[in-house]
Amino acid sequence: MAGTWTLEQTLRHDRLIVAIGIATVVAFSWGYLLAGAGIDMGMADMPMDPEPWSLAQAGLMFAMWWVMMVAMMVPSAAPTILLFTAIKRRQATTDSPVISSWLFLAGYLVIWAGFSLVAVALQWGLDQAGLLSGMMASTSSVLAGIILLTAGLYQFTPIKRACLHYCQSPILFLSRYWKPGASGALRMGLLHGGYCVGCCWFLMALLFVAGVMNLAWVAAVAIYVAFEKLLPHSQWLSRAAGVALIVSGALFLAFGAVAFASL
């Protein structure tokens, strides 16, 4: 009887269980990146001619991108997932709040897996065009300027504002898109992931400027995303970042134009 009571008490702490699970997933993801994500970083600074990718290399790049998205995005999605867990606990249903929360997270990560496939395809195209270094950073000032400028302009678009609105307000998202059952949890995770991709996809493209495996840059983008989503009234932050990106992009394009003119 004592063992059964202890188990029941533990299961009531659903949010703690889910929070520990999320923290573990994020910690392992950062550990994988810090360990090099299976990439020989000793070759990173060496100039390399474009070579066809093998299927294994493409798979490795996909794993790197997806794990990177987990490390960067799951922390800022945690408040929504934990609020979802708390609401599930209060509902008089047979659904397990913990299992439903993991299904929500699974749907969220599936969307970022789709984004990772697109990122790998873009990386492959840039690599074959000779526009990426061994650190997977742009070797073209013009390309870097275009990415920065476009990312800055995107900060001011209605799509960005709409997606950020739902990412910033877990209560608003859950109240509007609540769906019952296990399949509902998965669908809600997919939808929330879609809003997060819509909010942040151009910020992820910035990784091609400083280097996809530049972990200091990866951490900086992750911290910015968390601030943008979690700080109250962070519209000013989005606008400030947009202005900074536009100015940086213009400077890169000007530098590229000067370099081209001097040839």
Short mmCIF file of C-alpha atoms in Angstrom, two decimals, residues 10-256:
data_model
loop_
_atom_site.label_atom_id
_atom_site.label_comp_id
_atom_site.label_asym_id
_atom_site.label_seq_id
_atom_site.Cartn_x
_atom_site.Cartn_y
_atom_site.Cartn_z
CA THR A 10 4.79 10.97 -7.80
CA LEU A 11 2.43 10.84 -10.77
CA ARG A 12 0.65 13.94 -9.48
CA HIS A 13 3.82 15.91 -10.07
CA ASP A 14 3.34 15.70 -13.82
CA ARG A 15 4.89 19.05 -14.58
CA LEU A 16 8.03 18.16 -12.63
CA ILE A 17 8.35 14.88 -14.53
CA VAL A 18 7.86 16.62 -17.88
CA ALA A 19 10.23 19.46 -16.92
CA ILE A 20 12.97 16.98 -15.98
CA GLY A 21 12.40 15.13 -19.25
CA ILE A 22 12.64 18.35 -21.28
CA ALA A 23 15.80 19.42 -19.44
CA THR A 24 17.35 16.01 -20.10
CA VAL A 25 16.56 16.16 -23.82
CA VAL A 26 17.99 19.68 -24.11
CA ALA A 27 21.12 18.74 -22.11
CA PHE A 28 21.82 15.73 -24.31
CA SER A 29 21.28 17.85 -27.41
CA TRP A 30 23.81 20.46 -26.30
CA GLY A 31 26.18 17.67 -25.29
CA TYR A 32 25.94 16.20 -28.79
CA LEU A 33 26.71 19.58 -30.35
CA LEU A 34 29.60 20.29 -27.98
CA ALA A 35 31.04 16.88 -28.86
CA GLY A 36 31.13 17.95 -32.51
CA ALA A 37 27.89 16.37 -33.77
CA GLY A 38 29.92 13.63 -35.42
CA ILE A 39 31.78 16.12 -37.63
CA ASP A 40 35.59 16.27 -37.85
CA MET A 41 36.09 19.81 -36.60
CA GLY A 42 39.83 19.53 -37.22
CA MET A 43 39.02 19.96 -40.90
CA ALA A 44 36.72 22.90 -40.36
CA ASP A 45 39.18 25.70 -41.13
CA MET A 46 40.70 23.99 -44.15
CA PRO A 47 39.56 25.16 -47.60
CA MET A 48 37.82 22.34 -49.42
CA ASP A 49 36.58 21.90 -52.96
CA PRO A 50 32.89 21.05 -53.27
CA GLU A 51 32.36 17.29 -53.36
CA PRO A 52 29.21 15.23 -53.85
CA TRP A 53 27.58 14.26 -50.58
CA SER A 54 27.14 10.65 -49.63
CA LEU A 55 23.86 9.45 -48.13
CA ALA A 56 25.64 8.99 -44.80
CA GLN A 57 26.93 12.58 -44.88
CA ALA A 58 23.47 13.92 -45.68
CA GLY A 59 22.07 11.91 -42.77
CA LEU A 60 24.76 13.31 -40.47
CA MET A 61 23.95 16.86 -41.54
CA PHE A 62 20.25 16.25 -40.93
CA ALA A 63 20.95 14.86 -37.45
CA MET A 64 23.15 17.88 -36.69
CA TRP A 65 20.45 20.35 -37.75
CA TRP A 66 17.63 18.56 -35.97
CA VAL A 67 19.53 18.18 -32.70
CA MET A 68 20.55 21.82 -32.99
CA MET A 69 16.90 22.83 -33.34
CA VAL A 70 16.03 20.75 -30.27
CA ALA A 71 18.78 22.46 -28.26
CA MET A 72 17.77 25.94 -29.44
CA MET A 73 13.98 25.79 -29.56
CA VAL A 74 12.70 23.37 -26.91
CA PRO A 75 13.66 25.61 -23.94
CA SER A 76 11.49 28.46 -25.23
CA ALA A 77 8.61 26.02 -25.93
CA ALA A 78 8.78 24.59 -22.40
CA PRO A 79 6.27 27.05 -20.84
CA THR A 80 3.60 26.02 -23.35
CA ILE A 81 4.28 22.32 -22.82
CA LEU A 82 4.22 22.66 -19.03
CA LEU A 83 0.99 24.66 -19.09
CA PHE A 84 -0.49 21.98 -21.36
CA THR A 85 0.55 19.36 -18.78
CA ALA A 86 -1.13 21.29 -15.94
CA ILE A 87 -4.39 21.65 -17.88
CA LYS A 88 -4.35 17.95 -18.74
CA ARG A 89 -3.96 17.07 -15.06
CA ARG A 90 -7.03 19.14 -14.15
CA GLN A 91 -9.23 17.59 -16.82
CA ALA A 92 -11.35 14.61 -15.87
CA THR A 93 -10.05 12.34 -18.65
CA THR A 94 -8.25 9.02 -18.79
CA ASP A 95 -5.38 10.53 -20.80
CA SER A 96 -2.02 10.53 -19.05
CA PRO A 97 -0.79 14.15 -18.77
CA VAL A 98 2.81 13.00 -19.10
CA ILE A 99 2.20 10.88 -22.21
CA SER A 100 0.07 13.62 -23.77
CA SER A 101 2.82 16.15 -23.10
CA TRP A 102 5.40 13.96 -24.81
CA LEU A 103 3.07 13.60 -27.78
CA PHE A 104 2.77 17.40 -27.89
CA LEU A 105 6.57 17.68 -27.83
CA ALA A 106 6.87 14.96 -30.50
CA GLY A 107 4.59 16.93 -32.83
CA TYR A 108 6.61 20.07 -32.15
CA LEU A 109 9.86 18.29 -33.01
CA VAL A 110 8.43 16.74 -36.18
CA ILE A 111 7.89 20.23 -37.55
CA TRP A 112 11.47 21.18 -36.76
CA ALA A 113 12.61 17.95 -38.41
CA GLY A 114 10.88 19.18 -41.57
CA PHE A 115 12.66 22.51 -41.22
CA SER A 116 15.95 20.63 -40.78
CA LEU A 117 15.40 18.79 -44.07
CA VAL A 118 14.96 22.13 -45.83
CA ALA A 119 18.07 23.52 -44.09
CA VAL A 120 20.14 20.52 -45.19
CA ALA A 121 18.94 20.92 -48.79
CA LEU A 122 19.90 24.61 -48.68
CA GLN A 123 23.26 23.77 -47.13
CA TRP A 124 23.90 21.20 -49.86
CA GLY A 125 23.11 23.74 -52.58
CA LEU A 126 25.37 26.39 -51.06
CA ASP A 127 28.13 23.84 -50.51
CA GLN A 128 28.01 22.61 -54.09
CA ALA A 129 28.13 26.21 -55.28
CA GLY A 130 31.31 26.75 -53.24
CA LEU A 131 29.68 29.36 -51.00
CA LEU A 132 30.34 27.68 -47.65
CA SER A 133 33.54 27.23 -45.65
CA GLY A 134 34.48 24.17 -43.65
CA MET A 135 32.67 25.73 -40.68
CA MET A 136 29.58 25.95 -42.91
CA ALA A 137 29.72 29.75 -42.95
CA SER A 138 29.15 31.92 -45.98
CA THR A 139 32.27 32.74 -47.97
CA SER A 140 30.42 35.48 -49.86
CA SER A 141 29.84 38.93 -48.44
CA VAL A 142 26.93 39.35 -50.84
CA LEU A 143 25.25 36.13 -49.67
CA ALA A 144 25.80 37.07 -46.01
CA GLY A 145 24.41 40.54 -46.67
CA ILE A 146 21.30 39.16 -48.37
CA ILE A 147 20.63 36.76 -45.49
CA LEU A 148 21.09 39.48 -42.86
CA LEU A 149 19.03 42.04 -44.75
CA THR A 150 16.17 39.62 -45.46
CA ALA A 151 16.15 38.34 -41.88
CA GLY A 152 15.93 41.94 -40.65
CA LEU A 153 13.06 42.82 -42.98
CA TYR A 154 11.20 39.65 -41.95
CA GLN A 155 11.16 40.92 -38.36
CA PHE A 156 8.67 43.60 -39.45
CA THR A 157 6.29 41.39 -41.46
CA PRO A 158 2.72 40.53 -40.36
CA ILE A 159 3.57 36.81 -40.51
CA LYS A 160 6.36 37.28 -38.00
CA ARG A 161 4.11 39.26 -35.65
CA ALA A 162 1.26 36.76 -35.88
CA CYS A 163 3.48 33.74 -35.23
CA LEU A 164 5.33 35.46 -32.40
CA HIS A 165 1.99 36.41 -30.82
CA TYR A 166 1.05 32.75 -30.33
CA CYS A 167 4.58 31.75 -29.28
CA GLN A 168 4.59 34.46 -26.60
CA SER A 169 1.20 33.54 -25.14
CA PRO A 170 0.79 29.86 -24.20
CA ILE A 171 -2.65 30.60 -22.72
CA LEU A 172 -3.85 32.17 -25.98
CA PHE A 173 -2.50 29.31 -28.08
CA LEU A 174 -3.93 26.54 -25.89
CA SER A 175 -7.33 28.22 -25.47
CA ARG A 176 -7.73 28.71 -29.20
CA TYR A 177 -6.33 25.44 -30.51
CA TRP A 178 -7.12 22.94 -27.76
CA LYS A 179 -7.89 19.45 -29.09
CA PRO A 180 -8.81 16.47 -26.91
CA GLY A 181 -7.15 13.07 -26.77
CA ALA A 182 -3.74 11.74 -27.70
CA SER A 183 -4.12 12.62 -31.37
CA GLY A 184 -5.18 16.12 -30.31
CA ALA A 185 -1.98 16.54 -28.28
CA LEU A 186 0.10 15.53 -31.30
CA ARG A 187 -1.80 17.89 -33.60
CA MET A 188 -1.40 20.76 -31.14
CA GLY A 189 2.32 20.11 -31.03
CA LEU A 190 2.48 20.18 -34.82
CA LEU A 191 0.58 23.47 -34.90
CA HIS A 192 2.70 25.07 -32.19
CA GLY A 193 5.83 23.94 -34.01
CA GLY A 194 4.50 25.54 -37.17
CA TYR A 195 4.05 28.87 -35.41
CA CYS A 196 7.57 28.64 -33.97
CA VAL A 197 9.07 27.91 -37.39
CA GLY A 198 7.12 30.85 -38.82
CA CYS A 199 8.50 33.03 -36.05
CA CYS A 200 12.14 31.95 -36.16
CA TRP A 201 13.07 30.38 -39.49
CA PHE A 202 14.94 33.39 -40.82
CA LEU A 203 16.83 33.70 -37.55
CA MET A 204 18.06 30.14 -38.10
CA ALA A 205 19.26 31.14 -41.56
CA LEU A 206 21.67 33.50 -39.79
CA LEU A 207 23.70 30.41 -38.88
CA PHE A 208 24.95 30.38 -42.48
CA VAL A 209 26.53 33.79 -41.86
CA ALA A 210 28.71 33.02 -38.83
CA GLY A 211 28.90 29.25 -39.23
CA VAL A 212 26.42 26.46 -38.61
CA MET A 213 28.87 24.82 -36.20
CA ASN A 214 29.87 28.09 -34.52
CA LEU A 215 28.39 27.13 -31.16
CA ALA A 216 28.87 30.60 -29.66
CA TRP A 217 26.67 31.94 -32.47
CA VAL A 218 24.20 29.07 -32.03
CA ALA A 219 23.92 29.87 -28.31
CA ALA A 220 23.50 33.59 -29.03
CA VAL A 221 20.61 32.94 -31.44
CA ALA A 222 19.02 30.52 -28.93
CA ILE A 223 19.23 33.12 -26.14
CA TYR A 224 17.75 35.79 -28.39
CA VAL A 225 14.86 33.48 -29.38
CA ALA A 226 14.15 32.76 -25.70
CA PHE A 227 14.15 36.47 -24.83
CA GLU A 228 11.91 37.32 -27.78
CA LYS A 229 9.37 34.65 -26.80
CA LEU A 230 9.47 34.85 -23.03
CA LEU A 231 9.98 38.53 -22.20
CA PRO A 232 6.75 40.52 -21.81
CA HIS A 233 6.17 43.20 -24.45
CA SER A 234 9.21 42.07 -26.45
CA GLN A 235 8.03 43.72 -29.67
CA TRP A 236 10.70 46.35 -29.12
CA LEU A 237 13.32 43.59 -29.10
CA SER A 238 12.10 42.21 -32.43
CA ARG A 239 12.19 45.67 -33.98
CA ALA A 240 15.64 46.45 -32.56
CA ALA A 241 16.97 43.15 -33.88
CA GLY A 242 15.37 43.87 -37.25
CA VAL A 243 17.06 47.25 -37.49
CA ALA A 244 20.43 45.79 -36.45
CA LEU A 245 20.14 43.00 -39.03
CA ILE A 246 19.16 45.41 -41.81
CA VAL A 247 22.11 47.70 -41.04
CA SER A 248 24.50 44.73 -40.86
CA GLY A 249 23.17 43.35 -44.12
CA ALA A 250 23.59 46.70 -45.84
CA LEU A 251 27.19 46.93 -44.60
CA PHE A 252 27.97 43.43 -45.89
CA LEU A 253 26.46 44.26 -49.28
CA ALA A 254 28.42 47.52 -49.44
CA PHE A 255 31.62 45.65 -48.58
CA GLY A 256 30.87 43.10 -51.26
#
